[in-house]
Each structure stands twice: as structure tokens, then as C-alpha cells.
PDB file of C-alpha atoms in Angstrom:
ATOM      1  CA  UNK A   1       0.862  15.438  55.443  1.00 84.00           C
ATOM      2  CA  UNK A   2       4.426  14.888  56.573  1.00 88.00           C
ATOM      3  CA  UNK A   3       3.768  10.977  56.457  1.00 89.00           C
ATOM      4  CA  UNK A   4       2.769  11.101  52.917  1.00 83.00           C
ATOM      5  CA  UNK A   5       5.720  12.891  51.602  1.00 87.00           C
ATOM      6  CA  UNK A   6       7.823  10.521  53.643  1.00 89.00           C
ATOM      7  CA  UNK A   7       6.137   7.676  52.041  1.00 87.00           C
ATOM      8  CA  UNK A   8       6.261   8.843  48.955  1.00 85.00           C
ATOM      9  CA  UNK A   9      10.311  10.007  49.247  1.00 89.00           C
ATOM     10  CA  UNK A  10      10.992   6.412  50.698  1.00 91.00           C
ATOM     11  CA  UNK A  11       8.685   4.514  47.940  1.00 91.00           C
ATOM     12  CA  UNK A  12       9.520   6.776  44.620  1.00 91.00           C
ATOM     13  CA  UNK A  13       9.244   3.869  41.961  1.00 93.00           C
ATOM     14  CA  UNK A  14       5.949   2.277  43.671  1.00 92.00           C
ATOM     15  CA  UNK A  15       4.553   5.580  43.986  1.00 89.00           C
ATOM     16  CA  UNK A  16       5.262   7.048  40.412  1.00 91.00           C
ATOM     17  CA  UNK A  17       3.936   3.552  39.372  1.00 93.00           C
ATOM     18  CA  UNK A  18       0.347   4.069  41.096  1.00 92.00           C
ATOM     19  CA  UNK A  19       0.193   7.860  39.792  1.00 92.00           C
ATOM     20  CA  UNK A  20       0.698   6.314  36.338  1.00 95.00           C
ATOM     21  CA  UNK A  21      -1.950   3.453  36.355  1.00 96.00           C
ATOM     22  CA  UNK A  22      -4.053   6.544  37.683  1.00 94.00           C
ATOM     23  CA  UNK A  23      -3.507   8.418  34.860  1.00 95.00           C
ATOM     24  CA  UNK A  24      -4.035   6.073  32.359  1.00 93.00           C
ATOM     25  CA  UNK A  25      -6.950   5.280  33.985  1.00 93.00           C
ATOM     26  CA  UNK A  26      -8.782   8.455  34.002  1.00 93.00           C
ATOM     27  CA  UNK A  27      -6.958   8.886  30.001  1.00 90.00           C
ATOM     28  CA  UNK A  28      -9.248   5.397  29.399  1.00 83.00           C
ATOM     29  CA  UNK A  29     -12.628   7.002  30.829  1.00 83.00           C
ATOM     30  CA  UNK A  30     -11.669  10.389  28.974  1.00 87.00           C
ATOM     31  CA  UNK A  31     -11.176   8.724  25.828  1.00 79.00           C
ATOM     32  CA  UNK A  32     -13.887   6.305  25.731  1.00 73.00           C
ATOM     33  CA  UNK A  33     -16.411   8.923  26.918  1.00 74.00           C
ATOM     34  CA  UNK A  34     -15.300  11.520  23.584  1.00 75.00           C
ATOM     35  CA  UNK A  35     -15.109   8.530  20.957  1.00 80.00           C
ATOM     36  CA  UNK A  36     -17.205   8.875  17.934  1.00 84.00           C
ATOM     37  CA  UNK A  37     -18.447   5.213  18.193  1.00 89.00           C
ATOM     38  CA  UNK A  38     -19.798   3.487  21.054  1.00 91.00           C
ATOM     39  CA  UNK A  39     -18.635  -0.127  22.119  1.00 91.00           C
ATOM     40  CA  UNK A  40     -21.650  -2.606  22.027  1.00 93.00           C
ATOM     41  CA  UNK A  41     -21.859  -5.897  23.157  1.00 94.00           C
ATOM     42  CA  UNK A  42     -23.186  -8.968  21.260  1.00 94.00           C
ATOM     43  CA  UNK A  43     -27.106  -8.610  22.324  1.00 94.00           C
ATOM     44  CA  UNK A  44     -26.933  -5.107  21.217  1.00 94.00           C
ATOM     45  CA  UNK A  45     -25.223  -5.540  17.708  1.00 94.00           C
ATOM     46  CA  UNK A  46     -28.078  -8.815  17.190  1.00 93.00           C
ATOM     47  CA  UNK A  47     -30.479  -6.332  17.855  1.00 94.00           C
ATOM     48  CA  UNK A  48     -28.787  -3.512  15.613  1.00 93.00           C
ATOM     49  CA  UNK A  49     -28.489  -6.123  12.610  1.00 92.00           C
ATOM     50  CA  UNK A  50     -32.666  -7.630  13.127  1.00 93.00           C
ATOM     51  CA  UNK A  51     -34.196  -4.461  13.613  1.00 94.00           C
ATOM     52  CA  UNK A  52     -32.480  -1.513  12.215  1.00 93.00           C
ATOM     53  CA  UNK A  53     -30.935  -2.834   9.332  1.00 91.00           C
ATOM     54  CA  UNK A  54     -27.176  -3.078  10.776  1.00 93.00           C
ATOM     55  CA  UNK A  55     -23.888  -3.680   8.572  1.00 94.00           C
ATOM     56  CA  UNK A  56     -21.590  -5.779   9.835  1.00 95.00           C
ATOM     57  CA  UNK A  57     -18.059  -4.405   8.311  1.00 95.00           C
ATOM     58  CA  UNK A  58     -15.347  -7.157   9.510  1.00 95.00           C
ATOM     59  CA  UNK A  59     -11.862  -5.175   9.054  1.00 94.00           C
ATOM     60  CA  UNK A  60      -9.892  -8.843   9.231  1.00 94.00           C
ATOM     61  CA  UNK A  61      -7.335 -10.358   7.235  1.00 93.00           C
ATOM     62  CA  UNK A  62      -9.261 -12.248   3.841  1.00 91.00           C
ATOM     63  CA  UNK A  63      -7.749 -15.369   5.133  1.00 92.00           C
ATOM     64  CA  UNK A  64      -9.456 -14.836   8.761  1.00 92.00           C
ATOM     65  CA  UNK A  65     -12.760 -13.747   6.690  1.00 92.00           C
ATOM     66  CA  UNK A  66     -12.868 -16.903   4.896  1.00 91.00           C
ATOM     67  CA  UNK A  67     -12.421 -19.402   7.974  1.00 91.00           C
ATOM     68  CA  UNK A  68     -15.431 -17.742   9.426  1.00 91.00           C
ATOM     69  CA  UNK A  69     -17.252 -14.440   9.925  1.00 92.00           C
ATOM     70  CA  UNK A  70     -21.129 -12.972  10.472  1.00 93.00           C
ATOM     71  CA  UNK A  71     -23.757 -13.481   7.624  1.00 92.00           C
ATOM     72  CA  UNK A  72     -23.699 -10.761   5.800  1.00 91.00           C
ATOM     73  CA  UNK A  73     -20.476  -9.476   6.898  1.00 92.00           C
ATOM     74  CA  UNK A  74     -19.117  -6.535   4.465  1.00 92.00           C
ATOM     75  CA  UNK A  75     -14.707  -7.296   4.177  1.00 93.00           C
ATOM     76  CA  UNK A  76     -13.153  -4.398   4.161  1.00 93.00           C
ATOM     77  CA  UNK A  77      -9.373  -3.908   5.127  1.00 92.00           C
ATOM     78  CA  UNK A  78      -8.303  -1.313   7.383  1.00 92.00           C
ATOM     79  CA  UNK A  79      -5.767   0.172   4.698  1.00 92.00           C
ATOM     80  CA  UNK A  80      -8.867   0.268   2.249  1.00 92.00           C
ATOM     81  CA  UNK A  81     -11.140   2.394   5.188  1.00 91.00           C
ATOM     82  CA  UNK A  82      -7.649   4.729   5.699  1.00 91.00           C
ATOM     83  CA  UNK A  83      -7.749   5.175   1.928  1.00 90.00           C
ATOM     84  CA  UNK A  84     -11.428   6.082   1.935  1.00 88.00           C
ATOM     85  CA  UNK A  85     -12.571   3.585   0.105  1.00 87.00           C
ATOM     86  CA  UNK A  86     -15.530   1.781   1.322  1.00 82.00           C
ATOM     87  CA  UNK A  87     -16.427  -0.975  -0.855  1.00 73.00           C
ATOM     88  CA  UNK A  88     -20.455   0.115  -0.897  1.00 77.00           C
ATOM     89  CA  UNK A  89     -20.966   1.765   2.156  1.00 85.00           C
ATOM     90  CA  UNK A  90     -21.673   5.160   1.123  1.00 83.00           C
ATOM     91  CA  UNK A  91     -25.121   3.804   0.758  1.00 86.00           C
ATOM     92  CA  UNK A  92     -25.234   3.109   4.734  1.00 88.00           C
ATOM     93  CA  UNK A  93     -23.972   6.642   6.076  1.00 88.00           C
ATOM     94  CA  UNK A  94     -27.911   6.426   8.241  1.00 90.00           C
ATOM     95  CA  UNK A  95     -27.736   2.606   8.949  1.00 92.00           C
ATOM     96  CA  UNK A  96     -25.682   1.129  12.400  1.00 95.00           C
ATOM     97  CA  UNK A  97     -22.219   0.721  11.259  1.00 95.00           C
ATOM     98  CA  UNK A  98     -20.628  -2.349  13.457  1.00 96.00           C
ATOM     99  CA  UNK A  99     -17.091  -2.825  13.151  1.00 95.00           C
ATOM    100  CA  UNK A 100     -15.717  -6.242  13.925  1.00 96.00           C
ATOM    101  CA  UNK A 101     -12.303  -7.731  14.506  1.00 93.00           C
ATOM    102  CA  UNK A 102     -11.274 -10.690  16.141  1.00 93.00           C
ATOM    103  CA  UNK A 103     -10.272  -9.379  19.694  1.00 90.00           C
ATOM    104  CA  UNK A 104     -12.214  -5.161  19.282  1.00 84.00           C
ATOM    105  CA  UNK A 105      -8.668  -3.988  19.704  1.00 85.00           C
ATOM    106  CA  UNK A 106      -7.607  -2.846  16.321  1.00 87.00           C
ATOM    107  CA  UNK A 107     -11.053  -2.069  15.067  1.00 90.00           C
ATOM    108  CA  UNK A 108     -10.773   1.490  17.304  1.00 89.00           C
ATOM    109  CA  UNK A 109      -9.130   3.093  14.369  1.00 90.00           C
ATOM    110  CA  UNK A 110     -11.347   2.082  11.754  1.00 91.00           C
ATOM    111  CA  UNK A 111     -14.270   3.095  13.337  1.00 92.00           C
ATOM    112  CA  UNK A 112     -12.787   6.473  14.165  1.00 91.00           C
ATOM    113  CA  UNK A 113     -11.990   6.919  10.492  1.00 91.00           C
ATOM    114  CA  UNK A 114     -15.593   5.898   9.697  1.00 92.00           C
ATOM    115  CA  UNK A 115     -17.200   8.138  12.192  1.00 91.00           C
ATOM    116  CA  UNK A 116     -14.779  11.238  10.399  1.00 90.00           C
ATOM    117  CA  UNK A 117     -16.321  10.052   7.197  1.00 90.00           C
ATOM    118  CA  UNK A 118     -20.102  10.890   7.970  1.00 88.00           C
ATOM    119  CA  UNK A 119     -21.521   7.708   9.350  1.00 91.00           C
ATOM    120  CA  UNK A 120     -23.722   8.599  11.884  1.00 89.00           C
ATOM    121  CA  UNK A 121     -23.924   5.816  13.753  1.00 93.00           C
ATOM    122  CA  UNK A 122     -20.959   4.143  14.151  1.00 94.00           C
ATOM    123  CA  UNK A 123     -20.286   0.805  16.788  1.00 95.00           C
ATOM    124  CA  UNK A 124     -17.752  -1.516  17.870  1.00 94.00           C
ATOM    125  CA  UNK A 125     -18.231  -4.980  18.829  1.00 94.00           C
ATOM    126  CA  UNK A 126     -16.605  -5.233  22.273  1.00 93.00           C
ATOM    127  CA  UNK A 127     -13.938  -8.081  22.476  1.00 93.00           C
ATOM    128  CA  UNK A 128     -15.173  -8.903  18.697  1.00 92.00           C
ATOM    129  CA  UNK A 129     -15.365 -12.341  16.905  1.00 93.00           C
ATOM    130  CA  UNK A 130     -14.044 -13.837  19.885  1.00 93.00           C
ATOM    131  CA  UNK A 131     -17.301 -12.638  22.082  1.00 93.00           C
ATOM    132  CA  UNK A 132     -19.356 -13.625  19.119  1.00 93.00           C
ATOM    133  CA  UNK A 133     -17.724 -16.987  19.033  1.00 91.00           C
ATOM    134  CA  UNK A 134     -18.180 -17.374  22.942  1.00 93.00           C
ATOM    135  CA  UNK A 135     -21.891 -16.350  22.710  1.00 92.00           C
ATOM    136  CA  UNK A 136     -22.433 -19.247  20.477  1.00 91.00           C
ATOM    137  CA  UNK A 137     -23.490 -17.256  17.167  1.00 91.00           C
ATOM    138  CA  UNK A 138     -23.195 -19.158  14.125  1.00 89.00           C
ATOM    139  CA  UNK A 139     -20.230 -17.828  11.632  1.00 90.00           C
ATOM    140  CA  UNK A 140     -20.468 -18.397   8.120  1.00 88.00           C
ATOM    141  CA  UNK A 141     -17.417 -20.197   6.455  1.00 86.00           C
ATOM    142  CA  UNK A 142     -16.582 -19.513   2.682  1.00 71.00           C
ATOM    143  CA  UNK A 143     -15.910 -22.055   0.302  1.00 66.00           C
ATOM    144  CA  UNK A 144     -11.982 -21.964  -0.575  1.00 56.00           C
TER     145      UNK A 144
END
């Protein structure tokens, strides 16, 4: 026991370094075990979209939107899901909810927000379009 506080006396930074990756570590598995959406990957959402009638609600910027995004993709901004409006949702509270960005970092909050708002079954497309993209799933590009 001696040898570890010596360690740890001689090695401060390193070892306050380690006990934070640690931490944050165990915060990660904590936090992603309590969410109120689950993180899917791209076979999952294609079957949550063929078979149980899954919505697709892209949270990008309208210029991101238009150079491409999945068929039947609802737009809504994050600001507009923080304001409560969803833009003809309400009538999906039962259906899969997938929330898509382009890299499933800053869709978190929006589907939190949508989980607090009644949807029952709320899901995030893990590393978003860009997985999408790299599965070689078509995107649909709007006419400018």
C-alpha cells in the first residue's frame, strides 16, 4: 500500500489525470444507461422506418436539409423542439421517433426534450448522417 501512495505522491498530475478519464468514464455508462432514448445504429433505424412506421426528424440546419437528407425526413430545428413546437408530430407520440444529425452529437438534447414531451419511443441515430452516408443509403436532395 505504501508503494501506491508513493506513486501516486511522486506522479500527482498523471495520476489525477487517470482518476479523471475514470470518472468520466463510469459518468458516460451512467448517463447512457438512464437516457430516455436509446442510440440505434443504421440497420436498426431501416428496420424502425419499414416495419413500424418510423419518423425520421432531422434537427439540421435548412441549408444541410436541402443538400441531402432521408426520404421522408420531418425538418425540425432544435430551437423549434426547445420551444415545443413540433411541426406535426403530436400525431406520432406511439410511432419510433429517430432523431438525426450529421455527426449524433447534438441530437442528445433534442431527443431528451422529445422523450420529456410524451414520445414513447424515442431513438438516436448513432454517429448520424455521416453513418448513413457511410452505409451507402440513398439521401434525397431538394430542388433549390
Amino acid at each position: 500500500m505504501q508503494e501506491y501512495i508513493e506513486f501516486f505522491q511522486q506522479n500527482m498530475i498523471m495520476s489525477l489525470a487517470w482518476v479523471g478519464i475514470f470518472i468520466a468514464l463510469i459518468m458516460s455508462f451512467v448517463k447512457s444507461a438512464t437516457a430516455a432514448y436509446k442510440v440505434i445504429g443504421v440497420n436498426d433505424m431501416t428496420t424502425l422506418i419499414n416495419r413500424q412506421n418510423g419518423v425520421v426528424v432531422d434537427i439540421r440546419t435548412k441549408d444541410e436539409f436541402k443538400k441531402g437528407h432521408i426520404t421522408d425526413a420531418v425538418h425540425i430545428l432544435p430551437s423549434e423542439i426547445k420551444a415545443g413546437n413540433f411541426a406535426g408530430l403530436e400525431n406520432h407520440k406511439s410511432d419510433p421517433i429517430i432523431v438525426v444529425c450529421k455527426t449524433g452529437q447534438t441530437a442528445q438534447e433534442s431527443a431528451n426534450l422529445l422523450a420529456k414531451a410524451g414520445f414513447e419511443n424515442v431513438n438516436l441515430l448513432r454517429n448520424g448522417l455521416i453513418a448513413w452516408s457511410e452505409a451507402n443509403l440513398p439521401l434525397v436532395r431538394s430542388k433549390r
